Coordinates of C-alpha atoms in Angstrom, one line a residue:
M1 CA 45.9 110.1 31.8
E2 CA 45.4 107.5 34.4
S3 CA 41.6 107.6 33.7
S4 CA 42.2 106.9 30.1
N5 CA 44.3 103.9 30.8
T6 CA 41.7 102.5 33.1
I7 CA 38.9 102.8 30.5
H8 CA 41.2 101.2 27.9
G9 CA 41.8 98.3 30.2
I10 CA 38.1 97.8 30.8
I11 CA 37.3 97.8 27.1
T12 CA 40.2 95.4 26.5
S13 CA 38.9 93.0 29.2
F14 CA 35.4 93.2 27.8
H15 CA 36.6 92.2 24.4
C16 CA 38.6 89.3 25.8
Y17 CA 35.6 88.1 27.8
H18 CA 33.3 88.4 24.8
F19 CA 35.7 86.4 22.7
R20 CA 36.0 83.7 25.3
L21 CA 32.2 83.6 25.6
S22 CA 31.8 83.4 21.8
R23 CA 34.2 80.4 21.7
T24 CA 32.4 78.7 24.5
Y25 CA 29.1 79.2 22.7
V26 CA 30.5 77.9 19.4
E27 CA 31.9 74.9 21.2
V28 CA 28.6 74.2 23.0
S29 CA 26.8 74.6 19.7
R30 CA 29.1 72.2 18.0
N31 CA 28.7 69.7 20.7
E32 CA 24.9 70.0 20.7
E33 CA 24.9 69.7 16.9
G34 CA 27.0 66.5 17.1
R35 CA 24.7 65.1 19.7
L36 CA 21.7 65.9 17.6
I37 CA 23.3 64.3 14.5
R38 CA 24.1 61.1 16.5
Q39 CA 20.6 61.0 17.9
R40 CA 19.1 61.5 14.4
K41 CA 21.3 58.7 13.0
E42 CA 20.3 56.4 15.8
E43 CA 16.6 57.2 15.2
E44 CA 17.1 56.6 11.5
T45 CA 18.8 53.3 12.2
E46 CA 16.0 52.2 14.5
T47 CA 13.4 53.3 12.0
S48 CA 15.2 51.4 9.3
L49 CA 15.4 48.3 11.4
E50 CA 11.7 48.6 12.3
K51 CA 10.8 49.0 8.7
E52 CA 12.9 46.0 7.7
D53 CA 11.4 43.9 10.5
T54 CA 7.9 45.1 9.5
F55 CA 8.7 44.2 5.8
T56 CA 9.9 40.7 6.9
L57 CA 6.9 40.3 9.0
A58 CA 4.6 41.4 6.1
E59 CA 6.2 38.7 3.9
K60 CA 5.6 36.1 6.6
V61 CA 2.0 37.2 6.8
K62 CA 1.5 36.9 3.1
E63 CA 2.9 33.4 3.3
L64 CA 0.5 32.6 6.1
V65 CA -2.5 34.0 4.2
N66 CA -1.6 32.2 1.0
G67 CA -0.7 28.9 2.8
E68 CA -3.7 29.2 5.1
K69 CA -1.6 28.5 8.2
S70 CA -2.2 29.5 11.8
L71 CA -1.0 33.0 12.7
E72 CA -0.4 31.7 16.2
E73 CA 2.0 29.1 14.9
E74 CA 4.0 31.6 13.0
W75 CA 4.1 34.0 16.0
E76 CA 5.4 31.2 18.1
I77 CA 8.2 30.5 15.7
K78 CA 9.1 34.3 15.7
K79 CA 9.1 34.4 19.4
L80 CA 11.4 31.3 19.6
D81 CA 13.8 33.0 17.1
G82 CA 13.9 36.0 19.4
Q83 CA 12.7 38.5 16.8
P84 CA 10.7 41.6 17.7
A85 CA 7.0 41.0 17.0
K86 CA 5.0 44.1 16.2
I87 CA 1.8 43.6 14.3
N88 CA 0.6 46.3 12.0
K89 CA -3.1 46.5 11.1
E90 CA -2.1 47.5 7.6
I91 CA -0.4 44.1 7.2
F92 CA -2.8 41.6 8.9
K93 CA -5.6 41.3 6.5
E94 CA -6.9 37.7 6.1
K95 CA -10.0 36.8 4.1
G96 CA -11.4 40.3 4.3
K97 CA -10.9 40.7 8.1
Q98 CA -8.8 43.5 9.5
S99 CA -6.9 43.0 12.7
T100 CA -5.9 45.7 15.2
D101 CA -2.5 46.7 16.4
E102 CA -1.1 44.3 18.9
D103 CA 2.2 44.1 20.7
V104 CA 3.4 40.6 21.5
D105 CA 5.9 39.9 24.2
P106 CA 8.9 38.3 22.5
H107 CA 9.8 36.4 25.7
L108 CA 6.3 34.8 26.0
S109 CA 6.1 31.1 24.9
I110 CA 3.1 29.0 23.8
C111 CA 3.1 25.3 24.5
N112 CA 2.9 23.3 21.3
G113 CA 0.8 20.7 23.0
C114 CA -2.0 22.6 24.7
N115 CA -1.5 26.0 23.1
F116 CA -1.5 27.8 26.5
E117 CA 1.1 30.2 27.7
I118 CA 4.1 28.8 29.6
Q119 CA 4.2 31.2 32.5
D120 CA 6.4 29.4 35.1
G121 CA 9.3 29.1 32.7
L122 CA 9.4 25.3 33.1
S123 CA 9.4 24.1 29.5
V124 CA 10.9 21.5 27.3
N125 CA 12.4 22.5 23.9
A126 CA 12.0 19.5 21.5
F127 CA 11.1 18.9 17.9
G128 CA 11.4 22.6 17.0
A129 CA 8.9 23.8 19.6
V130 CA 8.4 24.4 23.3
W131 CA 6.2 22.4 25.5
H132 CA 4.9 22.2 29.1
S133 CA 6.8 19.2 30.6
Q134 CA 3.5 17.4 31.1
C135 CA 2.3 18.1 27.5
L136 CA 5.2 16.4 25.7
C137 CA 3.9 12.8 25.9
C138 CA 5.0 9.6 24.3
L139 CA 2.8 8.4 21.5
H140 CA 3.2 4.8 22.6
C141 CA 2.8 4.8 26.4
H142 CA 1.3 8.3 26.7
K143 CA 3.6 9.3 29.6
P144 CA 5.6 12.5 29.7
I145 CA 9.0 12.5 28.0
A146 CA 12.1 14.0 29.7
M147 CA 14.7 15.7 27.6
D148 CA 17.2 12.9 28.1
E149 CA 14.6 10.3 27.1
V150 CA 13.7 11.6 23.7
S151 CA 14.3 9.1 20.9
N152 CA 16.4 9.8 17.8
S153 CA 13.5 9.1 15.6
K154 CA 12.4 12.8 15.6
R155 CA 9.0 11.6 16.8
K156 CA 7.4 11.8 20.2
F157 CA 8.6 8.5 21.7
H158 CA 10.7 7.3 24.6
R159 CA 13.7 5.4 23.3
P160 CA 12.5 2.0 24.4
C161 CA 8.9 2.8 23.4
Y162 CA 10.0 3.6 19.9
K163 CA 11.6 0.2 19.5
E164 CA 8.4 -1.4 20.9
H165 CA 6.3 0.8 18.6
C166 CA 8.2 -0.4 15.5
R167 CA 7.6 -4.0 16.2
P168 CA 5.0 -5.2 13.7
N169 CA 1.6 -6.6 14.8
C170 CA 0.7 -10.2 14.0
Y171 CA -2.1 -10.4 11.4
V172 CA -3.5 -13.5 13.1
C173 CA -3.4 -12.8 16.9
R174 CA -3.1 -9.0 16.7
K175 CA -0.3 -9.0 19.2
K176 CA 3.2 -7.6 18.8
I177 CA 5.4 -10.2 17.1
P178 CA 7.8 -11.4 19.8
S179 CA 11.5 -10.7 19.7
T180 CA 14.1 -13.4 19.7
K181 CA 17.9 -13.5 20.2
E182 CA 18.3 -13.2 16.5
G183 CA 15.9 -10.2 16.3
I184 CA 12.3 -9.9 15.2
K185 CA 11.3 -12.8 13.0
Y186 CA 8.0 -13.2 11.2
H187 CA 6.4 -14.8 8.2
K188 CA 4.9 -12.7 5.4
H189 CA 2.6 -13.8 2.6
P190 CA 4.3 -13.0 -0.7
Y191 CA 1.1 -11.5 -2.2
W192 CA -1.2 -10.4 0.6
E193 CA 1.8 -9.1 2.5
E194 CA 0.3 -10.0 5.9
K195 CA 2.9 -10.4 8.7
Y196 CA 2.3 -13.1 11.3
C197 CA 4.1 -15.0 14.0
P198 CA 5.9 -18.1 12.7
S199 CA 4.2 -20.2 15.4
H200 CA 0.9 -19.9 13.6
E201 CA 2.1 -22.1 10.8
D202 CA 2.0 -25.1 13.2
D203 CA -0.4 -24.2 16.0
G204 CA -3.6 -25.3 14.1
T205 CA -4.5 -21.9 12.8
A206 CA -7.0 -22.4 9.9
K207 CA -5.7 -21.6 6.4
C208 CA -8.1 -20.9 3.5
C209 CA -7.7 -23.5 0.7
S210 CA -8.4 -20.9 -1.9
C211 CA -6.6 -17.6 -1.0
E212 CA -4.1 -19.1 1.4
R213 CA -4.7 -16.5 4.1
L214 CA -4.5 -17.6 7.8
Q215 CA -7.6 -17.0 9.9
E216 CA -7.7 -13.9 12.0
R217 CA -8.7 -14.5 15.6
R218 CA -11.7 -12.2 15.2
T219 CA -13.0 -13.8 12.0
E220 CA -14.8 -17.0 11.1
Y221 CA -13.7 -19.7 8.6
V222 CA -15.9 -22.5 7.3
M223 CA -14.8 -26.1 7.4
L224 CA -15.9 -28.1 4.3
A225 CA -16.9 -31.8 4.5
D226 CA -13.4 -32.9 3.4
N227 CA -11.8 -30.9 6.2
R228 CA -10.6 -28.0 4.1
W229 CA -11.0 -24.5 5.4
L230 CA -12.7 -21.7 3.5
C231 CA -12.6 -18.0 4.5
L232 CA -15.9 -16.1 4.3
E233 CA -14.8 -13.9 1.4
C234 CA -14.0 -16.9 -0.8
K235 CA -17.2 -18.7 0.4
E236 CA -19.3 -15.8 -1.0
S237 CA -18.6 -16.9 -4.6
A238 CA -17.7 -20.6 -4.0
I239 CA -19.2 -23.2 -6.4
M240 CA -20.5 -26.1 -4.2
S241 CA -22.0 -28.6 -6.6
T242 CA -21.8 -29.9 -10.1
I243 CA -25.1 -28.3 -11.1
E244 CA -23.8 -24.8 -10.0
C245 CA -20.8 -25.3 -12.2
Q246 CA -22.6 -25.9 -15.5
S247 CA -22.9 -22.2 -16.5
L248 CA -19.2 -21.8 -15.9
H249 CA -18.5 -24.9 -18.0
T250 CA -20.4 -23.3 -20.8
E251 CA -18.5 -20.0 -20.4
I252 CA -15.1 -21.7 -20.7
R253 CA -16.2 -23.5 -23.8
E254 CA -17.3 -20.2 -25.3
F255 CA -13.9 -18.8 -24.3
F256 CA -12.1 -21.5 -26.3
K257 CA -14.4 -21.0 -29.2
G258 CA -13.5 -17.3 -29.2
L259 CA -9.8 -18.2 -29.5
N260 CA -10.6 -20.4 -32.6
M261 CA -10.0 -23.5 -30.5
K262 CA -13.5 -24.9 -30.2
V263 CA -13.7 -28.1 -28.1
E264 CA -16.0 -30.2 -30.3
K265 CA -16.7 -33.2 -28.0
V266 CA -19.0 -33.0 -25.1
F267 CA -17.9 -34.7 -21.9
P268 CA -19.0 -34.3 -18.2
L269 CA -17.6 -31.7 -15.8
I270 CA -17.9 -33.1 -12.2
L271 CA -17.2 -31.4 -8.9
V272 CA -15.7 -33.8 -6.3
D273 CA -14.2 -33.7 -2.8
Q274 CA -10.5 -34.0 -2.1
Q275 CA -10.7 -37.7 -1.4
A276 CA -12.3 -38.6 -4.7
L277 CA -9.9 -36.3 -6.6
N278 CA -6.8 -37.9 -4.9
K279 CA -8.1 -41.4 -5.8
A280 CA -8.7 -40.4 -9.4
E281 CA -5.2 -39.0 -9.5
E282 CA -3.6 -42.2 -8.3
E283 CA -5.4 -44.2 -11.0
N284 CA -4.9 -41.7 -13.8
V285 CA -2.0 -42.1 -16.2
V286 CA -1.0 -38.4 -15.8
S287 CA 0.3 -37.4 -12.4
Q288 CA 0.2 -34.0 -10.9
Y289 CA 3.9 -33.8 -10.2
G290 CA 3.9 -33.3 -6.4
V291 CA 1.6 -30.2 -6.3
V292 CA -1.8 -30.0 -4.6
T293 CA -4.4 -31.5 -6.9
R294 CA -7.4 -29.3 -7.7
G295 CA -8.4 -30.6 -11.1
I296 CA -7.8 -33.5 -13.4
C297 CA -8.7 -34.5 -17.0
L298 CA -9.6 -38.2 -17.1
S299 CA -8.8 -40.4 -20.1
K300 CA -10.1 -43.8 -18.8
E301 CA -13.4 -45.3 -18.0
K302 CA -13.9 -44.8 -14.3
M303 CA -16.4 -44.9 -11.4
V304 CA -16.4 -41.5 -9.7
T305 CA -18.2 -40.2 -6.6
R306 CA -19.5 -36.7 -7.3
V307 CA -20.8 -33.9 -5.1
R308 CA -24.5 -33.6 -6.1
K309 CA -25.6 -31.0 -3.6
V310 CA -24.4 -29.1 -0.6
P311 CA -27.5 -28.1 1.5
R312 CA -27.4 -24.5 2.9
G313 CA -29.0 -23.5 6.2
P314 CA -29.8 -20.1 7.7
N315 CA -27.4 -17.4 6.7
K316 CA -26.1 -19.6 3.9
Q317 CA -24.4 -22.0 6.3
L318 CA -23.2 -25.3 4.8
I319 CA -25.0 -28.3 6.2
G320 CA -23.4 -31.6 5.2
M321 CA -22.9 -32.8 1.6
A322 CA -24.9 -35.1 -0.8
R323 CA -22.7 -37.5 -2.8
E324 CA -23.6 -40.1 -5.5
S325 CA -21.5 -42.5 -7.5
Q326 CA -21.5 -42.4 -11.3
R327 CA -19.6 -44.4 -13.9
F328 CA -18.1 -42.5 -16.9
V329 CA -17.7 -44.5 -20.1
R330 CA -15.0 -43.5 -22.5
E331 CA -16.5 -42.4 -25.7
C332 CA -13.5 -40.4 -26.8
S333 CA -10.0 -39.6 -25.6
V334 CA -11.4 -37.6 -22.8
T335 CA -13.7 -39.2 -20.2
A336 CA -14.5 -36.3 -17.9
I337 CA -13.0 -33.3 -16.1
L338 CA -13.0 -33.4 -12.3
I339 CA -12.7 -30.2 -10.3
L340 CA -12.4 -29.7 -6.5
Y341 CA -15.7 -28.4 -5.1
G342 CA -16.0 -25.4 -2.7
L343 CA -13.6 -23.0 -4.5
P344 CA -14.5 -19.5 -5.6
R345 CA -15.8 -19.0 -9.2
L346 CA -12.6 -17.3 -10.4
L347 CA -10.3 -20.1 -9.1
T348 CA -12.7 -22.8 -10.4
G349 CA -12.7 -21.1 -13.8
Y350 CA -8.9 -21.0 -14.0
I351 CA -8.6 -24.7 -13.1
L352 CA -11.3 -25.6 -15.6
A353 CA -9.6 -23.6 -18.4
H354 CA -6.3 -25.4 -17.6
E355 CA -8.0 -28.9 -17.7
M356 CA -10.0 -27.9 -20.8
M357 CA -6.7 -27.3 -22.6
H358 CA -5.5 -30.8 -21.7
A359 CA -8.8 -32.1 -23.2
Y360 CA -8.3 -30.0 -26.4
L361 CA -4.8 -31.3 -26.9
R362 CA -5.9 -35.0 -26.6
L363 CA -8.9 -34.4 -28.8
K364 CA -6.8 -32.8 -31.5
G365 CA -4.2 -35.6 -31.5
Y366 CA -1.3 -33.9 -29.7
R367 CA 0.4 -36.9 -28.4
N368 CA 3.7 -37.4 -26.5
L369 CA 4.2 -33.7 -25.8
N370 CA 6.9 -32.7 -23.4
T371 CA 5.4 -32.6 -19.9
V372 CA 6.8 -29.2 -19.0
L373 CA 5.6 -27.7 -22.3
E374 CA 2.2 -29.3 -22.1
E375 CA 1.6 -28.0 -18.5
G376 CA 3.0 -24.7 -19.6
I377 CA 0.5 -24.2 -22.4
C378 CA -2.4 -25.3 -20.1
Q379 CA -1.3 -22.8 -17.5
M380 CA -1.2 -20.2 -20.3
L381 CA -4.9 -20.8 -21.1
G382 CA -5.9 -20.5 -17.5
Y383 CA -3.8 -17.3 -17.3
M384 CA -5.6 -15.9 -20.3
W385 CA -9.0 -16.6 -18.9
L386 CA -8.1 -14.8 -15.7
E387 CA -7.0 -11.9 -17.8
S388 CA -10.4 -11.8 -19.4
Q389 CA -12.0 -11.5 -15.9
R390 CA -10.2 -8.4 -14.9
C391 CA -12.8 -5.7 -14.4
S392 CA -10.5 -2.7 -15.2
T393 CA -10.3 -2.0 -18.9
S394 CA -7.0 -0.3 -18.4
D395 CA -5.5 -3.5 -17.0
T396 CA -6.9 -5.6 -19.8
A397 CA -5.7 -3.2 -22.4
S398 CA -2.2 -3.1 -21.0
S399 CA -2.0 -6.9 -21.1
A400 CA 0.1 -8.5 -23.8
F401 CA -2.7 -11.1 -24.3
S402 CA -5.5 -8.6 -24.7
S403 CA -5.6 -9.0 -28.4
Q404 CA -5.8 -12.7 -28.1
T405 CA -8.2 -12.9 -25.2
P406 CA -11.9 -12.7 -26.1
P407 CA -14.3 -11.0 -23.8
P408 CA -16.4 -13.3 -21.7
T409 CA -19.5 -14.5 -23.5
S410 CA -21.8 -14.6 -20.5
L411 CA -22.9 -11.5 -18.8
K412 CA -20.2 -10.7 -16.3
R413 CA -21.7 -10.0 -12.9
D414 CA -20.4 -7.2 -10.8
Q415 CA -17.3 -8.3 -8.9
S416 CA -16.8 -7.5 -5.2
D417 CA -13.6 -5.7 -4.1
F418 CA -12.3 -9.0 -2.8
E419 CA -12.9 -10.8 -6.1
K420 CA -11.0 -8.1 -7.9
R421 CA -8.1 -8.8 -5.5
L422 CA -8.5 -12.5 -5.9
V423 CA -8.2 -12.5 -9.6
E424 CA -4.9 -10.6 -9.2
F425 CA -3.8 -13.1 -6.6
C426 CA -4.5 -16.0 -9.0
I427 CA -2.6 -14.2 -11.8
N428 CA 0.3 -13.5 -9.5
Q429 CA 0.4 -17.2 -8.4
I430 CA 0.9 -18.2 -12.0
E431 CA 3.5 -15.6 -12.8
T432 CA 5.6 -16.2 -9.6
D433 CA 5.3 -20.0 -9.6
E434 CA 8.8 -21.6 -9.1
S435 CA 7.8 -25.2 -9.5
P436 CA 9.9 -27.2 -12.0
V437 CA 6.9 -28.2 -14.1
Y438 CA 4.1 -25.7 -13.9
G439 CA 6.3 -22.6 -13.1
D440 CA 9.0 -23.4 -15.6
G441 CA 6.5 -24.6 -18.2
F442 CA 4.6 -21.3 -18.1
K443 CA 7.7 -19.3 -18.4
K444 CA 9.0 -21.3 -21.4
V445 CA 5.6 -21.2 -23.2
N446 CA 5.3 -17.5 -22.5
E447 CA 8.6 -16.9 -24.3
M448 CA 7.3 -19.0 -27.2
M449 CA 4.1 -16.9 -27.3
V450 CA 6.1 -13.7 -27.5
S451 CA 8.3 -15.0 -30.3
N452 CA 5.1 -16.1 -32.2
H453 CA 3.4 -12.7 -31.6
Y454 CA 0.9 -14.4 -29.2
N455 CA -0.5 -16.7 -31.9
L456 CA -1.7 -19.8 -30.2
K457 CA -1.8 -22.0 -33.3
H458 CA 1.8 -21.2 -34.1
T459 CA 2.8 -21.7 -30.5
L460 CA 1.2 -25.2 -30.4
K461 CA 3.1 -26.2 -33.6
G462 CA 6.3 -25.0 -31.9
I463 CA 5.5 -27.0 -28.8
A464 CA 5.0 -30.2 -30.9
I465 CA 8.3 -29.6 -32.7
A466 CA 10.2 -28.9 -29.5
S467 CA 8.7 -32.0 -27.8
K468 CA 9.8 -34.3 -30.7
T469 CA 13.3 -32.7 -30.7
L470 CA 13.6 -33.3 -26.9
Q471 CA 12.3 -36.8 -27.2
D472 CA 14.7 -37.7 -30.0
S473 CA 17.6 -36.2 -28.0
K474 CA 17.1 -38.8 -25.3
F475 CA 17.9 -41.7 -27.6

């Protein structure tokens, strides 16, 4: 009986131990299964992030390939952003070349100046990139820039250097225009837009009598016999004598003929120096209203000293001037047209067209015209001739006067780049003239031309009527 109980106890103990062992195994299995699940999830998350990063990187690579940018530049940006940088050979294909796998240290930096690694950790972060301290240099003084010295201009300058860099250079002396207590002050030509020190207006710097530009220190100007200065560009096409001007005289007459305004009478065209022109102006009935005299239409019998010839030496240098006196007898209401010598062909032609219109008005019997309107219509004819000299057909076609402006009758020679700019300068001078006679006169006649659909004959009738009305209103 006792033996039976002992066996029963052993069996019972075995079952209890087996049960506990089974529970322990189940618990261990469950714990292991949970660990494996967590590990699998972590691996899946890591794989997902890696794929996402690889996809983002692939998109970047496509942008690089399409934009033909530097891969090194893009990698530098990724490293600065702290993003993982794994390169897959399936992704990096550029222009048929296959790259190999490469792991890039995300903590490695490349200097934006020298493109070498920054190994000592001493770098400057500026302008969206990293630099060796000695590679971030000022564009003005070429010395290194410390972080506290970087200007707010988002460009590589020291703060004081940036202010110095922004100061304009003088067109004449090529130095920085000096600062004053009131700031930086300079003069600027309204058309050529050349900035220069105000002191050059009064320090004897030569000024071209044609294009009005001051002489650069590194260039040469020519002084004419009457003490006028001429730049070398204007000198290239300058008309120096009466004989040289005859072909232009013929061209202007043909221009008027093309406008159905033929000048019937023949009278001399004479080139003179400044002294002779000033003397003729003093004795002429019609004054030039305070402006610089460059041409005049004579109506009286007069003795005039003309420029017969200007000898040229080596390299077309001007050597003296030959003058001779000539008496002009009045055979009609116009005695002669005098033009200042030594001006470029374009400027000479504009002045001649202006004075030829004065001659046309006198020969056609237009008397007692209002001064402002008479000078305005003469400016209009000079303006229209300049329009005809524009080389660009698109410019001429866009002009309001193109339908009224005949093409030049003489063969137009090829114009230099400077002559193309000079004709625009002359046109701009007329359009922006603020003088009370020539400037206002041109603007008023221009309005009359518009209202008359650019018909010159109708505009002339309107000027005659307006002149009589203004004259009657004075009494």
